[in-house]
XYZ file of C-alpha atoms in Angstrom:
385
model
C 24.214 5.909 5.289
C 24.876 9.056 3.648
C 23.212 12.093 1.285
C 22.024 12.228 -2.238
C 21.431 15.241 -4.245
C 18.170 14.422 -6.215
C 14.914 15.008 -3.777
C 16.529 18.660 -2.645
C 18.918 19.929 -6.299
C 17.488 17.810 -8.923
C 19.940 18.196 -12.031
C 20.759 21.267 -10.291
C 23.937 20.260 -8.614
C 27.956 21.130 -8.965
C 30.766 21.268 -7.495
C 30.236 23.844 -4.721
C 27.404 21.995 -3.773
C 29.095 18.889 -3.008
C 31.562 20.582 -1.002
C 29.352 22.281 1.129
C 27.292 19.626 1.329
C 30.809 17.279 2.546
C 31.637 20.170 5.114
C 27.357 21.200 6.235
C 27.654 16.974 7.019
C 30.804 17.014 8.993
C 29.964 20.080 11.066
C 26.763 18.703 11.601
C 27.764 16.171 13.700
C 25.813 13.655 10.668
C 29.866 12.048 9.307
C 29.776 11.132 13.333
C 26.480 9.786 13.002
C 27.327 7.122 10.757
C 26.538 9.171 7.116
C 29.571 8.460 5.032
C 28.095 8.208 1.792
C 27.903 11.667 -0.783
C 26.344 9.910 -3.741
C 25.355 12.879 -6.464
C 22.369 11.946 -8.987
C 21.519 12.787 -12.529
C 22.866 15.757 -13.597
C 26.638 15.647 -13.633
C 27.103 14.691 -16.631
C 27.972 17.459 -19.500
C 25.462 16.440 -22.124
C 22.027 16.443 -22.818
C 20.961 13.373 -25.483
C 21.468 9.969 -26.474
C 25.392 7.963 -25.827
C 25.024 7.444 -29.447
C 25.663 11.360 -30.142
C 27.702 11.622 -27.072
C 30.454 10.528 -25.183
C 29.802 10.527 -21.644
C 31.855 13.558 -19.785
C 31.490 15.468 -16.696
C 29.961 19.152 -16.987
C 33.108 21.326 -17.292
C 30.633 24.180 -15.760
C 29.328 22.711 -12.850
C 32.496 20.694 -11.978
C 35.450 23.221 -13.288
C 38.382 20.619 -11.692
C 36.967 17.345 -12.378
C 34.818 14.511 -10.663
C 38.079 13.196 -9.184
C 38.909 16.369 -7.531
C 35.499 16.078 -6.231
C 35.744 12.675 -4.821
C 39.811 13.753 -3.688
C 37.971 15.796 -1.115
C 35.231 13.731 -0.024
C 37.982 11.174 0.844
C 40.224 13.576 1.904
C 37.059 13.806 4.383
C 36.977 10.507 5.509
C 33.694 10.222 3.254
C 32.428 8.092 0.413
C 31.336 9.168 -2.675
C 28.382 8.412 -5.114
C 27.652 8.767 -8.510
C 24.186 8.149 -11.259
C 24.052 6.466 -14.583
C 22.295 4.530 -16.571
C 21.385 2.039 -19.008
C 19.643 3.594 -21.429
C 21.095 5.435 -24.004
C 19.896 8.798 -21.883
C 19.012 9.313 -18.140
C 15.257 9.838 -16.532
C 16.344 13.686 -16.501
C 17.857 13.447 -20.441
C 21.636 12.946 -19.656
C 24.421 10.851 -21.664
C 23.675 6.933 -20.491
C 25.550 4.324 -20.148
C 24.109 1.553 -22.514
C 26.626 -0.479 -24.849
C 29.436 1.045 -22.632
C 28.839 -0.641 -19.399
C 32.941 -1.518 -19.167
C 34.246 1.217 -20.735
C 32.443 3.179 -17.756
C 33.155 1.368 -14.757
C 36.478 1.233 -15.522
C 35.953 5.326 -15.598
C 33.926 5.632 -12.427
C 36.742 3.152 -10.431
C 39.774 5.683 -11.574
C 37.550 8.520 -10.119
C 37.845 6.575 -7.300
C 34.373 6.340 -6.858
C 32.318 4.160 -4.393
C 28.866 3.865 -4.693
C 26.545 3.586 -8.078
C 23.033 4.021 -8.541
C 22.402 2.644 -11.836
C 18.880 3.808 -12.986
C 16.825 1.383 -15.209
C 13.095 3.019 -14.129
C 12.970 5.516 -17.202
C 14.523 3.843 -20.156
C 13.645 -0.159 -19.386
C 10.151 1.112 -17.689
C 8.503 -1.888 -20.019
C 11.241 -3.901 -20.917
C 10.461 -7.385 -19.643
C 12.119 -8.912 -16.155
C 14.792 -11.163 -18.258
C 15.870 -7.885 -20.131
C 16.155 -5.416 -17.097
C 18.200 -8.735 -15.612
C 20.895 -8.589 -18.198
C 21.865 -4.854 -18.438
C 22.045 -4.991 -14.160
C 24.137 -7.808 -14.433
C 26.107 -6.185 -16.963
C 26.870 -3.019 -14.800
C 27.742 -5.356 -11.737
C 30.089 -7.958 -14.036
C 32.339 -4.339 -15.127
C 32.184 -3.054 -11.599
C 33.802 -6.277 -10.327
C 35.927 -6.290 -12.991
C 37.660 -3.185 -11.711
C 38.719 -4.708 -8.574
C 37.247 -1.636 -7.092
C 34.406 -2.172 -4.176
C 31.824 -0.112 -5.558
C 28.006 -0.180 -3.751
C 25.732 -1.381 -6.479
C 22.222 0.396 -6.634
C 20.418 -1.955 -9.458
C 17.538 1.047 -9.474
C 14.466 -0.011 -10.843
C 11.410 1.112 -8.555
C 10.334 -2.291 -7.276
C 9.053 -3.659 -10.908
C 10.024 -6.984 -12.340
C 10.396 -8.640 -8.686
C 13.550 -6.819 -8.561
C 13.926 -8.240 -5.216
C 13.793 -11.298 -6.250
C 16.953 -11.634 -8.348
C 19.139 -8.627 -7.812
C 21.322 -9.879 -4.883
C 22.597 -12.893 -7.320
C 23.469 -10.289 -10.319
C 25.677 -8.664 -7.363
C 23.485 -5.809 -6.258
C 23.392 -4.187 -3.022
C 20.452 -2.556 -2.713
C 17.513 -2.047 -4.730
C 14.242 -0.372 -4.477
C 11.313 -1.714 -3.620
C 8.658 0.941 -4.988
C 8.151 3.810 -7.366
C 9.291 7.453 -5.993
C 8.355 8.372 -2.920
C 6.346 11.308 -2.600
C 6.894 14.123 0.285
C 3.789 12.900 1.785
C 2.890 10.571 5.082
C -0.858 9.004 4.222
C -2.328 10.362 1.101
C -4.970 8.959 -0.621
C -3.772 6.403 -3.045
C -0.516 7.389 -5.059
C 0.067 10.879 -6.081
C -0.010 10.912 -9.809
C -1.224 7.381 -9.954
C 2.571 7.068 -9.354
C 3.915 8.429 -5.971
C 4.258 6.266 -3.124
C 4.112 8.072 0.624
C 5.302 6.883 3.415
C 2.733 4.111 4.640
C 2.856 3.066 0.809
C 6.132 2.519 0.897
C 6.138 0.987 4.515
C 3.286 -1.605 3.376
C 5.321 -2.545 0.015
C 7.961 -3.313 2.423
C 6.246 -5.896 4.454
C 5.591 -8.266 1.430
C 9.509 -8.556 0.394
C 11.269 -8.609 3.557
C 12.645 -11.759 3.846
C 14.677 -10.496 0.311
C 16.541 -8.253 2.659
C 20.054 -9.017 4.702
C 23.470 -8.006 4.832
C 25.412 -6.756 1.970
C 21.869 -6.590 -0.059
C 19.347 -4.454 0.958
C 15.631 -3.326 0.260
C 15.988 0.455 -0.272
C 12.594 2.267 0.481
C 14.082 5.465 -1.284
C 15.379 8.363 -0.134
C 14.634 9.885 3.261
C 12.778 13.072 2.797
C 13.219 14.655 6.299
C 13.520 18.198 5.820
C 12.299 19.083 2.734
C 8.982 20.394 4.701
C 6.990 20.311 1.019
C 9.345 22.691 -0.459
C 11.118 20.036 -2.195
C 11.046 21.161 -6.420
C 12.077 17.690 -7.297
C 9.170 15.891 -5.442
C 4.930 15.773 -4.916
C 3.853 17.053 -1.203
C 3.164 18.767 0.840
C 5.474 17.636 3.404
C 5.246 15.863 7.199
C 4.755 17.173 10.323
C 8.317 17.119 12.776
C 6.373 14.287 14.251
C 5.213 11.831 10.928
C 9.046 12.909 9.485
C 10.572 10.939 12.609
C 8.332 8.417 12.536
C 9.533 7.941 8.775
C 13.113 7.966 10.151
C 12.064 5.337 12.194
C 10.454 2.912 9.786
C 13.255 2.973 7.768
C 16.149 2.400 10.030
C 14.317 -0.271 11.572
C 13.287 -2.018 7.959
C 17.006 -1.660 7.584
C 16.533 0.121 4.294
C 19.673 2.354 3.249
C 19.546 6.139 5.141
C 19.879 8.114 2.399
C 19.332 11.275 3.200
C 17.787 13.739 0.415
C 17.473 17.350 1.797
C 19.645 19.860 1.923
C 21.819 19.519 4.677
C 23.300 23.101 5.284
C 18.950 23.786 5.679
C 18.325 21.049 8.370
C 16.191 22.012 11.556
C 17.707 21.188 14.550
C 14.908 18.961 15.404
C 15.675 17.777 12.285
C 19.010 16.729 13.152
C 18.032 15.221 16.244
C 16.152 13.234 14.569
C 18.819 12.009 12.021
C 21.088 11.192 14.624
C 19.409 9.369 17.262
C 22.609 6.677 17.788
C 19.864 4.387 19.239
C 17.856 4.067 16.165
C 20.607 4.375 14.127
C 22.287 1.103 15.690
C 18.868 -0.610 14.687
C 19.395 0.276 11.411
C 22.992 -0.954 11.444
C 22.684 -4.020 13.573
C 24.821 -6.870 12.021
C 21.987 -9.551 12.444
C 20.292 -7.279 9.533
C 16.844 -7.903 9.860
C 14.054 -5.839 8.875
C 11.432 -5.195 10.533
C 7.911 -7.262 10.663
C 4.657 -6.842 11.413
C 3.414 -8.392 14.504
C -0.302 -7.578 14.961
C -2.599 -5.031 13.517
C -5.938 -3.570 15.134
C -9.325 -5.063 13.019
C -9.148 -1.463 11.398
C -5.186 -1.450 11.099
C -5.174 2.201 12.221
C -2.675 0.492 15.259
C 0.192 -1.786 14.269
C 2.996 -3.522 16.269
C 6.536 -3.977 14.574
C 9.196 -5.936 15.553
C 13.074 -6.725 14.547
C 15.421 -9.440 16.231
C 18.804 -7.576 16.910
C 21.974 -9.820 17.309
C 22.492 -9.349 21.105
C 19.477 -10.937 21.138
C 17.435 -8.325 22.733
C 14.382 -7.280 19.422
C 13.619 -3.168 18.522
C 9.585 -3.031 18.654
C 7.374 0.042 16.421
C 4.440 0.898 17.788
C 2.446 3.076 14.894
C -0.762 4.614 15.200
C -1.442 5.468 11.562
C -4.763 6.705 12.706
C -5.727 10.825 13.252
C -6.522 10.398 17.311
C -4.291 9.140 20.041
C -4.416 5.116 21.008
C -3.123 3.563 23.279
C -1.951 0.141 22.620
C -0.673 -2.726 24.959
C 2.145 -5.218 23.975
C 2.123 -8.778 24.795
C 5.473 -10.501 24.750
C 4.190 -14.011 23.651
C 1.148 -13.067 21.984
C 1.971 -10.365 20.401
C 5.982 -10.717 19.371
C 5.917 -14.543 19.795
C 8.825 -15.078 22.269
C 8.484 -16.301 25.536
C 9.719 -13.766 27.957
C 8.161 -13.816 31.135
C 10.225 -10.422 32.140
C 11.535 -8.180 30.443
C 12.848 -4.749 30.355
C 12.551 -1.929 27.771
C 14.048 1.131 26.655
C 12.381 4.609 24.453
C 15.026 5.106 22.284
C 13.146 8.650 21.779
C 12.436 9.768 25.143
C 15.757 7.361 26.024
C 14.328 6.307 28.874
C 14.159 2.416 30.730
C 11.146 1.166 31.687
C 10.502 -1.662 33.722
C 11.020 -5.021 34.435
C 7.687 -5.825 33.506
C 6.134 -8.760 34.487
C 2.728 -8.522 32.430
C 1.975 -6.692 29.049
C 3.121 -3.314 28.710
C 0.611 0.012 27.752
C 1.218 3.541 26.194
C -0.360 6.024 24.700
C 0.723 6.622 20.685
C 0.001 9.954 18.869
C -1.669 10.115 15.491
C 1.003 9.497 12.933
C 3.456 8.489 15.743
C 5.580 5.627 15.980
C 6.966 4.847 18.926
C 10.075 2.747 19.588
C 11.322 0.834 22.343
C 14.658 -1.916 22.516
C 12.986 -5.198 24.737
C 15.657 -7.427 26.389
C 14.990 -10.120 27.797
C 15.003 -10.859 32.085
C 13.691 -13.622 32.794
C 12.069 -17.070 30.955
C 10.640 -19.806 32.451
C 8.499 -22.038 30.210
C 9.424 -22.269 26.450
C 12.575 -21.018 26.098
């Protein structure tokens, strides 16, 4: 959990932006809610162009006190700090990459006190076969381990070459399951034949859910809450407040990393309430690390029921209305969730209201593009327990 600079700032990052973000995360309660990582993306490097022509250095104009000073500031405030590079001679934004220098760069990052590395092969290795991508990721993973510093490794390759099948074995802690997210809830097709909207990414996640778990996570891409269609980096017209809340709920229940992509200093009160819902966050951070899985879908696929198991043997369920009109959804413990509970109690995690106990299926109305989220506990079970 944390913040990433790319979706809002792109390469236009600097020391002031980072320090202001750290201060705002502390002041606005995001740190207390669990957002601990402050991750800068592409654009911190001094030089544009090939690594064959330039060394990897910090831009002295953007970061006049050097990167270690910024990292130290983050650490002094109780945050962790992340940085970006890639296995090509240059990065997606055209800055100096790490090709041929994985061991050297890993040592440099460790010397600064870096806690997270996003290693982005999406541009440099877009057409490379799986074996080549595996090797460059393994090279950096091995180099990070050799530093003896605990650094979260994000093997970023846009969901290509079946990255979820092999990345964990190579030491990766997270990997993207799809191409870049757009600031859309349900755009027809893929914008520019590339971007995934919220429902696209959710559907993609259904196909690869089994590969996620403690220490190795399917990454649904950064949160778009608060972008409001104004990102300079992402395509999309923005979501309604309710759609952003649905997006956040689904990412949290999917056990995806939760990295805020908006400008922290411009988040609305509604955005902050969405991002700091402790009961939704608890579902994301549950030690069991299970993702949500699709349990039931209407014949037209407009209404769906998802669930995930929790360490305390409760379930967290999401009732999703993908359609354009309010719909009524009924949940049957045995038929839909395949649990033999005869009596159960329910808590609405957004309204913070307890319901039940029930000994029959329960029904609720769900607005268009809303996901109602409940935590469900067994009260009694007499058959098949």
